[in-house]
Coordinates of C-alpha atoms and ligand atoms in Angstrom, one line a residue:
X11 CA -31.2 9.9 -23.9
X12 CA -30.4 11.5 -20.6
X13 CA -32.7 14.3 -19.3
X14 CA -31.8 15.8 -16.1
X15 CA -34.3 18.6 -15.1
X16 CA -33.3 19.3 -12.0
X17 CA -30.0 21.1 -10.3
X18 CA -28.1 19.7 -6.7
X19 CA -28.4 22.7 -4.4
X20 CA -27.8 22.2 -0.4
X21 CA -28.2 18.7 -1.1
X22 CA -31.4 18.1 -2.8
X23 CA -32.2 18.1 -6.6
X24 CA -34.1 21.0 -7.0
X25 CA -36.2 22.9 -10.2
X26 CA -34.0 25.7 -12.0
X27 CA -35.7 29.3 -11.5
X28 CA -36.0 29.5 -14.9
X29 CA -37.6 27.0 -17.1
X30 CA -34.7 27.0 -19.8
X31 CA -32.7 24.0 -20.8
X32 CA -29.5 23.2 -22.8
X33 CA -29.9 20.3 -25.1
X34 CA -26.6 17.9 -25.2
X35 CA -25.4 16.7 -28.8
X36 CA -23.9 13.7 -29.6
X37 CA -20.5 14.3 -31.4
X38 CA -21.1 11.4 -33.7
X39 CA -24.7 11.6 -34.7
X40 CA -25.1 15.9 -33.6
X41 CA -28.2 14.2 -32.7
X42 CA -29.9 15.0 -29.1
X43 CA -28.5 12.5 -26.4
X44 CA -29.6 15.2 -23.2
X45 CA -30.9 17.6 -22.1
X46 CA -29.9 19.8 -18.9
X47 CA -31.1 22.9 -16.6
X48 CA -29.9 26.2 -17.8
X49 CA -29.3 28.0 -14.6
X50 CA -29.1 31.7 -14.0
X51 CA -27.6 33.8 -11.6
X52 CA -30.4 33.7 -8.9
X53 CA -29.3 29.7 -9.2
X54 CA -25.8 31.0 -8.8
X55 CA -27.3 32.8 -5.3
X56 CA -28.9 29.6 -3.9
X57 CA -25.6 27.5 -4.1
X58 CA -23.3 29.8 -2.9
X59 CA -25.5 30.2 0.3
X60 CA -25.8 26.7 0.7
X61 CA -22.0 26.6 0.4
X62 CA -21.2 29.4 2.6
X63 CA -23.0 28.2 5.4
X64 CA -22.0 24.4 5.5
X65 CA -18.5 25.5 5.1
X66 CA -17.7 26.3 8.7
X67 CA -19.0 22.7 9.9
X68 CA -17.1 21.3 6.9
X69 CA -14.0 22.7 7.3
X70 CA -14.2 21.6 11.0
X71 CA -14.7 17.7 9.9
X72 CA -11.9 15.2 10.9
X73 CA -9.5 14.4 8.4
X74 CA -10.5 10.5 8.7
X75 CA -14.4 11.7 7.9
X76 CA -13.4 13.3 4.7
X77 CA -10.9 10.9 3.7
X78 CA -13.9 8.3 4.5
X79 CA -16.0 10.3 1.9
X80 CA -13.4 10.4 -0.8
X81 CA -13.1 6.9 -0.9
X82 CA -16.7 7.0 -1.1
X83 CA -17.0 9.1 -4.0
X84 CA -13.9 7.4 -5.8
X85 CA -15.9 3.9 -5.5
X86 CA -18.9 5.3 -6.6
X87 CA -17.8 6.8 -9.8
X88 CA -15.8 3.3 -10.1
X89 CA -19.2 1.6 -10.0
X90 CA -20.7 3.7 -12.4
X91 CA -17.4 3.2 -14.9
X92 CA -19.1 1.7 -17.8
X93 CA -22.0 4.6 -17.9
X94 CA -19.4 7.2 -17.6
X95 CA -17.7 6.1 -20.6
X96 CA -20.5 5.9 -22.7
X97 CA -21.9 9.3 -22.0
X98 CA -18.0 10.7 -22.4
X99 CA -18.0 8.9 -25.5
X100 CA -21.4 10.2 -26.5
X101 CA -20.7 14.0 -25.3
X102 CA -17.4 14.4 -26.6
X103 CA -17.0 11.4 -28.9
X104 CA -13.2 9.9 -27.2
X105 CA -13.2 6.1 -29.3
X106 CA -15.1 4.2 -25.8
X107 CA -12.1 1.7 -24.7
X108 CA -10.1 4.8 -24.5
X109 CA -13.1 6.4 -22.3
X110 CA -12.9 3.8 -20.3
X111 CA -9.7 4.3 -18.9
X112 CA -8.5 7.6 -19.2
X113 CA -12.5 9.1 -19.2
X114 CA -14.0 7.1 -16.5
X115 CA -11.1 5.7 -15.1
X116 CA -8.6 8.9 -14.2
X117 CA -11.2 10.4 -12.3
X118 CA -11.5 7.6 -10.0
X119 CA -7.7 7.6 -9.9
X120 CA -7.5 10.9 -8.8
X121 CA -10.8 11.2 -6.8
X122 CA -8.6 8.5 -4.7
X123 CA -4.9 10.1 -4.4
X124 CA -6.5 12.8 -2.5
X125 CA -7.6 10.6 0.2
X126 CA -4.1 8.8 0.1
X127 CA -2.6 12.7 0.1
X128 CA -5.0 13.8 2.8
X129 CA -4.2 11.0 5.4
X130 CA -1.0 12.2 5.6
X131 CA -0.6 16.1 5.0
X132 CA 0.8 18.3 6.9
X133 CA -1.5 20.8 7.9
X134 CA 0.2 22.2 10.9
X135 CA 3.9 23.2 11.1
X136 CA 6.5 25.4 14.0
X137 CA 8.3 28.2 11.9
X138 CA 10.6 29.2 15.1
X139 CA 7.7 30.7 17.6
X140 CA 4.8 30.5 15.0
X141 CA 2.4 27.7 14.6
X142 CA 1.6 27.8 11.2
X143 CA -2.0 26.3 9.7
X144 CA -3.3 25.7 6.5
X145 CA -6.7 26.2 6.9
X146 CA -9.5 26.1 3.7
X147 CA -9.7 28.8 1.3
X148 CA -13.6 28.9 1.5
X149 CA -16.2 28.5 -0.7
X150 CA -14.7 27.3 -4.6
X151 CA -16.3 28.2 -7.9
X152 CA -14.9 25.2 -10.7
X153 CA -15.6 25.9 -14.1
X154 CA -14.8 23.4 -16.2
X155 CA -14.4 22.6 -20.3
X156 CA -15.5 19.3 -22.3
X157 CA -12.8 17.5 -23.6
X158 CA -12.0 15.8 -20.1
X159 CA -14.8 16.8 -18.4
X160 CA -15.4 14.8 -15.5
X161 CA -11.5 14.6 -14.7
X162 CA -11.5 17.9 -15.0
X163 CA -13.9 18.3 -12.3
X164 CA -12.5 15.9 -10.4
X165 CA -9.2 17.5 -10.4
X166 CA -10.3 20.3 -8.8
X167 CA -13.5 18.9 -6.7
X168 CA -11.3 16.2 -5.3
X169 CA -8.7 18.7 -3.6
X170 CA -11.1 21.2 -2.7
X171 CA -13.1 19.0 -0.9
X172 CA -10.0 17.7 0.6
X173 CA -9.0 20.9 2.0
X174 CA -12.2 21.7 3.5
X175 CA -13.5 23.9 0.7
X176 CA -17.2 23.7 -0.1
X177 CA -17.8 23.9 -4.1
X178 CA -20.6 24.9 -6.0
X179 CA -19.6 23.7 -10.1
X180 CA -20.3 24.8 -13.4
X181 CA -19.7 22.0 -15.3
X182 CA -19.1 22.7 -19.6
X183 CA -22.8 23.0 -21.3
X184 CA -21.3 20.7 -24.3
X185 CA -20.5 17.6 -22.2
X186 CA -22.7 18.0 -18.7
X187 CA -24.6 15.2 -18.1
X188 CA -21.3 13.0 -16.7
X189 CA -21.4 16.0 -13.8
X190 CA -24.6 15.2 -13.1
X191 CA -23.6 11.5 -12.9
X192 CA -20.8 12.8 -10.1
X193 CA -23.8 15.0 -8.2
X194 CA -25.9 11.2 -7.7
X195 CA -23.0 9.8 -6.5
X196 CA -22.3 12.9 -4.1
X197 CA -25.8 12.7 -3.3
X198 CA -25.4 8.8 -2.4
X199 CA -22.2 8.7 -0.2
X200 CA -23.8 11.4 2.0
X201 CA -21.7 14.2 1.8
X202 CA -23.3 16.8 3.9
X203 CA -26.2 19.2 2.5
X204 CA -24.3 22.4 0.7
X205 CA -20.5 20.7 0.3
X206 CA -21.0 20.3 -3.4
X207 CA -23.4 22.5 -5.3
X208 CA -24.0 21.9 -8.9
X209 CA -25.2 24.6 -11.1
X210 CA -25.3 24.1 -15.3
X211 CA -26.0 26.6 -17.9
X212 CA -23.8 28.5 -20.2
X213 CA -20.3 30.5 -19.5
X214 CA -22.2 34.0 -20.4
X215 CA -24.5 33.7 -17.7
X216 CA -23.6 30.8 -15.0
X217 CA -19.7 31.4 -15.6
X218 CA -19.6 35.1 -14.8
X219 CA -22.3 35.2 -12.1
X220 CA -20.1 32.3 -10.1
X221 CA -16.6 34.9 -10.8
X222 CA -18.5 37.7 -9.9
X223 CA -20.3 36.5 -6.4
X224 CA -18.9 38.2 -3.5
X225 CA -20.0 34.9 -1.6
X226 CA -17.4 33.1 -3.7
X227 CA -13.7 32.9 -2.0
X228 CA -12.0 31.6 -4.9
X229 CA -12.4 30.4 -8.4
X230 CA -10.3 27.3 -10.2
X231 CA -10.9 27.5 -13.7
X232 CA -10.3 25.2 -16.9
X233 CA -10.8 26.2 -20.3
X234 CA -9.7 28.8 -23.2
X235 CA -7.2 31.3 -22.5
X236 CA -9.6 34.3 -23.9
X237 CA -12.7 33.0 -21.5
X238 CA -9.8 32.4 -18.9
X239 CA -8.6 36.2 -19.3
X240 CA -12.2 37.1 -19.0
X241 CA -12.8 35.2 -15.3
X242 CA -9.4 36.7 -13.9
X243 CA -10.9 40.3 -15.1
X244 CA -14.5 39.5 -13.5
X245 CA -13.1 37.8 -10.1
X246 CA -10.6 40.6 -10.0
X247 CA -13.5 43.2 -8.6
X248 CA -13.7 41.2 -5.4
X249 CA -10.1 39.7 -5.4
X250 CA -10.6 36.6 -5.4
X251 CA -8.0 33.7 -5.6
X252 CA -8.2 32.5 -9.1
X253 CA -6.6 29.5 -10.6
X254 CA -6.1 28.9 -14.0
X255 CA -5.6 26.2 -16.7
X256 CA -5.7 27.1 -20.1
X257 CA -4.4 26.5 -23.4
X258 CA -1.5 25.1 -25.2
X259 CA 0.8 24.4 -27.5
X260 CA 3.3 22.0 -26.4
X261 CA 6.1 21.0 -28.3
X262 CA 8.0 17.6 -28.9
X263 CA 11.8 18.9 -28.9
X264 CA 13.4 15.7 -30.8
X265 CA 17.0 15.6 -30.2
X266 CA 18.9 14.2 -33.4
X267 CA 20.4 11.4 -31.4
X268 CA 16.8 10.7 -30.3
X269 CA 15.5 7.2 -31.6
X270 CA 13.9 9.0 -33.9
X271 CA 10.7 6.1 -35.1
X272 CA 9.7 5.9 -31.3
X273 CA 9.7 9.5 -31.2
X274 CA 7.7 10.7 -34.0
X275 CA 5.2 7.6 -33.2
X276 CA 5.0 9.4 -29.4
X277 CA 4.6 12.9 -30.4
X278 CA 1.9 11.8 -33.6
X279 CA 0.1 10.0 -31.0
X280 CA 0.2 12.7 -28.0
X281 CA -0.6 15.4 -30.6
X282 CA -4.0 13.1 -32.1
X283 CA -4.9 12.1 -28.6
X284 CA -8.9 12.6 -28.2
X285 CA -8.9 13.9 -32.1
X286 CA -6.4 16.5 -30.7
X287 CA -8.7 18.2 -28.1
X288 CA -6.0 17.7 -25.3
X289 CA -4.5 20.7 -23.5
X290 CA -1.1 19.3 -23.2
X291 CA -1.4 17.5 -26.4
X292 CA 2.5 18.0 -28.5
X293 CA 1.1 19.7 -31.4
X294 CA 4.5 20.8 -32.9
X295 CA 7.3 18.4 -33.5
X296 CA 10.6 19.8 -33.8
X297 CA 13.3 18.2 -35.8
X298 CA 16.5 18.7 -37.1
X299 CA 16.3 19.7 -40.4
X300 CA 18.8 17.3 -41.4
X301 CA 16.0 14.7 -40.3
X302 CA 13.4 16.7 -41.2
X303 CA 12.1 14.3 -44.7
X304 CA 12.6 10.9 -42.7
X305 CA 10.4 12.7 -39.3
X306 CA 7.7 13.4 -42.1
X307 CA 7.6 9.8 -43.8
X308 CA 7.1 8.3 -40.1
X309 CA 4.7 10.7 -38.8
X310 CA 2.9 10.1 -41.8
X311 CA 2.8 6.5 -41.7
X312 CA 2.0 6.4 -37.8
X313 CA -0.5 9.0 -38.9
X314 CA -2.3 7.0 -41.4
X315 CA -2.6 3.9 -38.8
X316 CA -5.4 6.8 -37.2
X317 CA -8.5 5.3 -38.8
X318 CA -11.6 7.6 -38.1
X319 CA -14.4 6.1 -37.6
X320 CA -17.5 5.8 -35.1
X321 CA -16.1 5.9 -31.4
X322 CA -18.7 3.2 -30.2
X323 CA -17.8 0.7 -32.8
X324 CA -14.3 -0.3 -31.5
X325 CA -12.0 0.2 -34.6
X326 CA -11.5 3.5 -34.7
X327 CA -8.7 5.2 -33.4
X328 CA -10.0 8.9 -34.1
X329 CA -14.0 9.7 -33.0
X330 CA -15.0 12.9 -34.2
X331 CA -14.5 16.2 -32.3
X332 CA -17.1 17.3 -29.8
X333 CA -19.3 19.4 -32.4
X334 CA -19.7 20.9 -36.0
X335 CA -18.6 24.4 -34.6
X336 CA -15.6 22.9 -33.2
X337 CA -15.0 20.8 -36.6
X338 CA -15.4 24.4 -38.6
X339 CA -12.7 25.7 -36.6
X340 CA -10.4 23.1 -37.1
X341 CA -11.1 23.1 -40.5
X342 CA -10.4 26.8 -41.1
X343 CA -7.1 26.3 -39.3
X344 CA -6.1 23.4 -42.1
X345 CA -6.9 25.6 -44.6
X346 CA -4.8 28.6 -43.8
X347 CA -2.1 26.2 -42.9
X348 CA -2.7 25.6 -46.8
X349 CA -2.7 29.5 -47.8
X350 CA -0.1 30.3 -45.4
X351 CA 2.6 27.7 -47.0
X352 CA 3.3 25.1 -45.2
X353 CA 3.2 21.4 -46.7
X354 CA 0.3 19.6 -46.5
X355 CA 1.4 15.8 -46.7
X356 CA -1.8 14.1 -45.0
X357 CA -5.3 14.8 -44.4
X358 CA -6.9 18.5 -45.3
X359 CA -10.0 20.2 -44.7
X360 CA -12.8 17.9 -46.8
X361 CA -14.7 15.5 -44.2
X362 CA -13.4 12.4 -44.5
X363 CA -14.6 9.6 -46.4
X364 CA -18.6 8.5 -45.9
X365 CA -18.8 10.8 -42.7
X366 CA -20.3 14.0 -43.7
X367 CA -22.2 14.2 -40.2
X368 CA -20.7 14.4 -36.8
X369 CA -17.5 16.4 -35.9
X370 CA -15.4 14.1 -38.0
X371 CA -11.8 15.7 -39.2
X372 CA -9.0 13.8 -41.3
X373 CA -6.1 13.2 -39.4
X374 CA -3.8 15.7 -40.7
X375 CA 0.0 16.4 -40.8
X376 CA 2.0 19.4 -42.2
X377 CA 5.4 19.6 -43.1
X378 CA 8.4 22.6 -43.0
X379 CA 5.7 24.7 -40.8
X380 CA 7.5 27.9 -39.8
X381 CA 7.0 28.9 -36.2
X382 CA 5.5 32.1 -37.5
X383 CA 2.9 30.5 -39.2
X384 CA -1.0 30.7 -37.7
X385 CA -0.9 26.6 -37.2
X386 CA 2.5 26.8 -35.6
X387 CA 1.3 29.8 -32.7
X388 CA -2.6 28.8 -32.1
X389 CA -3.8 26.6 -30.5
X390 CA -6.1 24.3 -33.2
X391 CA -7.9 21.5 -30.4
X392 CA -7.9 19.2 -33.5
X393 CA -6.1 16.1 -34.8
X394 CA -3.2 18.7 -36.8
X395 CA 0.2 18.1 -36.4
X396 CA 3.0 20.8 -37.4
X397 CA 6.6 19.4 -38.6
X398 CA 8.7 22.4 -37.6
X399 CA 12.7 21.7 -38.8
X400 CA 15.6 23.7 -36.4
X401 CA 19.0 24.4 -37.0
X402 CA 20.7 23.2 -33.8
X403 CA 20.0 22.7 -30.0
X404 CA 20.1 26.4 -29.4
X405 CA 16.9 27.2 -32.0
X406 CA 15.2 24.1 -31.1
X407 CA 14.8 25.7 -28.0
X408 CA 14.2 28.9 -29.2
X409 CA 11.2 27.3 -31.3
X410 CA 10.0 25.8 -28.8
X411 CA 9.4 28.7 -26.2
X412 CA 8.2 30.9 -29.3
X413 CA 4.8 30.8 -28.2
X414 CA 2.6 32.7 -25.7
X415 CA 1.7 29.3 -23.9
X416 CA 4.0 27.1 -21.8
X417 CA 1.5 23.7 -20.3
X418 CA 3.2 20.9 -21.8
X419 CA 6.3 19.1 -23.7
X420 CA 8.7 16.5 -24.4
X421 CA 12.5 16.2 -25.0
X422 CA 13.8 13.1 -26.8
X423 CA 17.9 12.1 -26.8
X424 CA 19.8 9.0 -26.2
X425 CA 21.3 11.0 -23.9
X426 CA 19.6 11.6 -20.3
X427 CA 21.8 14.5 -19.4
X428 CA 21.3 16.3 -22.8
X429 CA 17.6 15.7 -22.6
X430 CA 17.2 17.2 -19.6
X431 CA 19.5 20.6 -19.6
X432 CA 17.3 21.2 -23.2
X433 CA 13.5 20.2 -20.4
X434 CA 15.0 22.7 -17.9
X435 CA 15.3 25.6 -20.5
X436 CA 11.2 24.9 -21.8
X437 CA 9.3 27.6 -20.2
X438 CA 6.4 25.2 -19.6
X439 CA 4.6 23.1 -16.0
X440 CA 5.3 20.0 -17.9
X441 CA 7.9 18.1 -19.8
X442 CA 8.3 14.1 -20.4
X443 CA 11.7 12.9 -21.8
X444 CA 11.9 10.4 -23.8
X445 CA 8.2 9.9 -23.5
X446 CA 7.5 9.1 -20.3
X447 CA 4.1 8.2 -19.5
X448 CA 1.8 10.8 -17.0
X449 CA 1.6 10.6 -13.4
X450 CA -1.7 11.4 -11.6
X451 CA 0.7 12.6 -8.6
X452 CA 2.8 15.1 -10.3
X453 CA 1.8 19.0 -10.4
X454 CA 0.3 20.2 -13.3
X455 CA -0.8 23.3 -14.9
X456 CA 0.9 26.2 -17.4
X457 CA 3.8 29.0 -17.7
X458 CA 2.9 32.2 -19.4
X459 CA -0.7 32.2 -21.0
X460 CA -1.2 28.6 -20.6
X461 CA -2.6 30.0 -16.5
X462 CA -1.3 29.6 -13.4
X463 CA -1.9 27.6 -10.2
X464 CA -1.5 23.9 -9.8
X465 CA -3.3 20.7 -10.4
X466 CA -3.0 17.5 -9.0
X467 CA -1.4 15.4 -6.0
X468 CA 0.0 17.6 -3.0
X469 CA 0.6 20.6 -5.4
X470 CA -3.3 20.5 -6.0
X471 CA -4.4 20.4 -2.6
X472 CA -2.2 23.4 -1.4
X473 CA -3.7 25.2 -4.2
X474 CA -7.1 25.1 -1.9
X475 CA -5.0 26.4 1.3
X476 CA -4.8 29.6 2.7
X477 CA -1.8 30.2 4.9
X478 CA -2.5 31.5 8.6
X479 CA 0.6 32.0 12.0
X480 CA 0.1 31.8 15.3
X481 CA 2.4 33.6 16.9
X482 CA 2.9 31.9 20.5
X483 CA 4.5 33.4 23.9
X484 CA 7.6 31.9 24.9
X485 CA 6.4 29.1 27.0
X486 CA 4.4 27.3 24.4
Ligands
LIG529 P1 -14.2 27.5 -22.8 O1 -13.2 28.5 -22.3 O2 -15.1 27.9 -23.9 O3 -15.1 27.0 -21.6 C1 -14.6 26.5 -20.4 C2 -15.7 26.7 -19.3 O4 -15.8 28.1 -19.1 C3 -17.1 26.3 -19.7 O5 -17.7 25.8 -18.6 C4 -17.7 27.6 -20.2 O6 -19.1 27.5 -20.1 C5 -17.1 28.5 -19.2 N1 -17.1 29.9 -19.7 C6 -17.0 30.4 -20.9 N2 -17.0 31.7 -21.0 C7 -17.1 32.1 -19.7 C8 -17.1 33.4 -19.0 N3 -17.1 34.5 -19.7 N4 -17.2 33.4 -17.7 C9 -17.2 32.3 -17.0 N5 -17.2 31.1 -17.5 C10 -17.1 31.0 -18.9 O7 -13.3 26.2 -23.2 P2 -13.8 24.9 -23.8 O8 -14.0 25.2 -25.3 O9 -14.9 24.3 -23.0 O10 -12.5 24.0 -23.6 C11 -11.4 24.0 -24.5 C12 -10.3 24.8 -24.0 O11 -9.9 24.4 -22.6 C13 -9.0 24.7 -24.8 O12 -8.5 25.9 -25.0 C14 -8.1 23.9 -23.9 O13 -6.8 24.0 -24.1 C15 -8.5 24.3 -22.6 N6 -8.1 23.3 -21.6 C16 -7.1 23.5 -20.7 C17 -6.8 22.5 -19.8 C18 -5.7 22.8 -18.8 O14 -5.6 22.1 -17.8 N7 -4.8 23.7 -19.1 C19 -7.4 21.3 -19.8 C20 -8.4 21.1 -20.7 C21 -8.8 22.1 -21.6

């Protein structure tokens, strides 16, 4: 049991001005496993003060000081690893070996790239007479969801921090308590009073106060598209900078001279990755129909091979998902996959075997979905895979860009030239051919209602830069 009762304003744990709290659930047990501040806007008030007036002193640091203090940070979430990964585990319910390195681990990854991509950035060029500078945006709002939630915050603290930004976070009320792990180890490096700010409660309330404050210069958001639309709308009154990841609903585009076993046992795995609550998981595979019964028999035996189980206990593959509302909704989705038509061939609504409690779902796979159906156009955020058969290249493609998102994808062929004139017509930030794996360095973030903005390596920092020219006399 974790209780935190205190929030990290201007550098010092402080008492909420109200005396609510959030309780924390386990996903496994749906027992209590924390308890957390609820903040309100007055909260809101406090931390963007504290960051608006460190952020002048900040943004004047040396590069070496805060490259110093990302290192910092990046060892001290390293040394807390193995109480990251249970609490991930606990919040969100990810099987604990994979918490460990993609949970705990990623964020230290990319907590250090930004030191790496700091050291040597440009942050000064000559365009003809003009000295151009990319100075800070200012004072950051990061919202952030629960299925990744401290790299999620990390992704965006990390770079803002980098730039010069000062930050004041609402981390996800379902899976908090690893934020307030990262505000200890803020508040043990030494960052200066007011650089980080950490603020918990609920969307309603904390969210909208932190895209509403005029003290706020911009807001990097992660989460639903709907509660996405809804920040853009809010932040829009004072125009501020807004970036935005969002959903998805990626798709595997599998070529039919792909190998087609490694395939289907890449896109079963991408799609069931953290029980399917993975923004850029491949949730529809699209094969030829010609291949479309053998794609089905292996996705179905690489889908069995997905034991569900507790995620502390080391043999499952599949924890539960990261409550019973969330489970409900995935639930629902199997069953109007069922009404709608498609083919169920494993898994289906009931709970699975001897796990009637927790957010546990069968893995499940339907066949000959058609892209019109509800499964093949929403986003579920649940271990559901849709077999979608095409006709050629051209509606492969077609399928694949049917949809009002655009984060994520693959392409699979034999042929390296084929597989990437098919990546270059997806209209989506990310596409690995012939499943290669991610890289921490490379920009991420969505086409179309999937958001925009970027995450990660030098595309993540700029996101934090404003652009400002000096135009010089002619003897400069
Ligand atoms: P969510 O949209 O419900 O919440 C995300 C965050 O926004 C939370 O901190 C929440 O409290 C806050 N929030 C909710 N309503 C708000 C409002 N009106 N104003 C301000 N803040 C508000 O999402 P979730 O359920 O926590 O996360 C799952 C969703 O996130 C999925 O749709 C998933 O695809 C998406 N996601 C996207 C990415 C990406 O990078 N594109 C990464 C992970 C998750």
């Amino acid at each position: 049991m974790r209780i935190f009762e205190r929030l990290y304003l201007n550098g010092e744990w402080v008492p909420a001005s109200s005396p609510g709290s959030i309780e924390v659930l386990s996903a496994s047990t749906e027992q209590v496993m924390g308890r957390i501040p609820e903040g309100t806007p007055h909260d809101v008030d406090r931390a963007v003060q504290a960051a608006g007036n460190r952020f002048e002193s900040w943004a004047a640091t040396s590069i070496e000081e805060r490259v110093r203090l990302l290192r910092g940070l990046a060892a001290g979430l390293k040394d807390r690893a193995d109480e990251i990964a249970m609490t991930i585990t606990g919040e969100v319910g990810m099987p604990l070996g994979l918490s460990r390195s993609i949970q705990a681990g990623l964020p230290v990854t990319i907590m250090a790239s930004y030191a790496e991509i700091l050291s040597g950035f440009p942050f000064e060029e000559r365009v003809g007479h003009s000295l151009v500078l990319r100075e800070p945006r200012g004072v950051v709002g990061c919202i952030t969801p629960w299925n990744y939630p401290l790299h999620q915050i990390v992704a965006k603290v990390a770079p803002a921090l980098a730039a010069g930004c000062t930050v004041v976070l609402k981390p996800s009320a379902e899976a908090p308590l690893n934020a307030f792990i990262l505000a200890e180890v803020v508040d043990q490096v030494g960052l200066p009073a007011g650089v980080f700010n950490l603020v918990s409660g609920t969307g309603a309330v904390v969210g909208e106060a932190i895209a509403a404050h005029p003290g706020i210069d911009m807001i990097s958001f992660t989460g639903s598209t709907p509660a996405g639309k809804r920040v853009a709308e809010v932040a829009a009154r004072t125009l501020k900078r807004v970036a935005l990841e969002l959903g998805g609903k990626s798709a595997d585009v599998i070529l039919e001279d792909a190998d087609l076993p490694r395939a289907v046992k890449a896109g079963v795995s991408s799609c069931f990755l953290n029980s399917g609550q993975t923004c850029t998981a491949h949730t529809r595979l699209l094969v030829s129909r010609s291949q479309h019964d053998e794609a089905v028999r292996l996705a179905v035996e690489v889908a069995r091979s997905f034991t569900v189980g507790d995620p502390f206990a080391g043999q499952a593959k599949l924890g539960p998902l990261v409550s019973a509302a969330q489970r409900e909704r995935v639930r629902d989705y199997i069953k109007k996959g069922i009404q709608e038509g498609a083919e169920l061939v494993l898994g289906g609504a009931e709970a699975p075997d001897g796990l009637s409690t927790g957010g546990y779902v069968r893995p499940t796979v339907f066949a000959n979905v058609r892209p019109e159906m509800t499964i093949a156009r929403e986003e579920i955020f649940g271990p559901v895979l849709a077999i979608i058969p095409y006709q050629d290249e051209e509606d492969a493609i077609r399928i694949a860009n049917r949809t009002i998102y655009g984060l994520a994808g693959g392409v699979w062929s034999s042929d390296l030239a084929r597989a990437l004139r098919v990546a270059r017509r997806l209209r989506t930030g990310q596409v690995d051919i012939n499943g290669a794996r991610f890289n921490p360095l490379a920009p991420f973030g969505g086409y179309k209602q999937s958001g925009y903005g970027r995450e990660l390596g030098r595309f993540g920092l700029e996101e934090f830069l404003e652009v400002k020219s000096l135009q010089l006399p002619g003897d400069a």
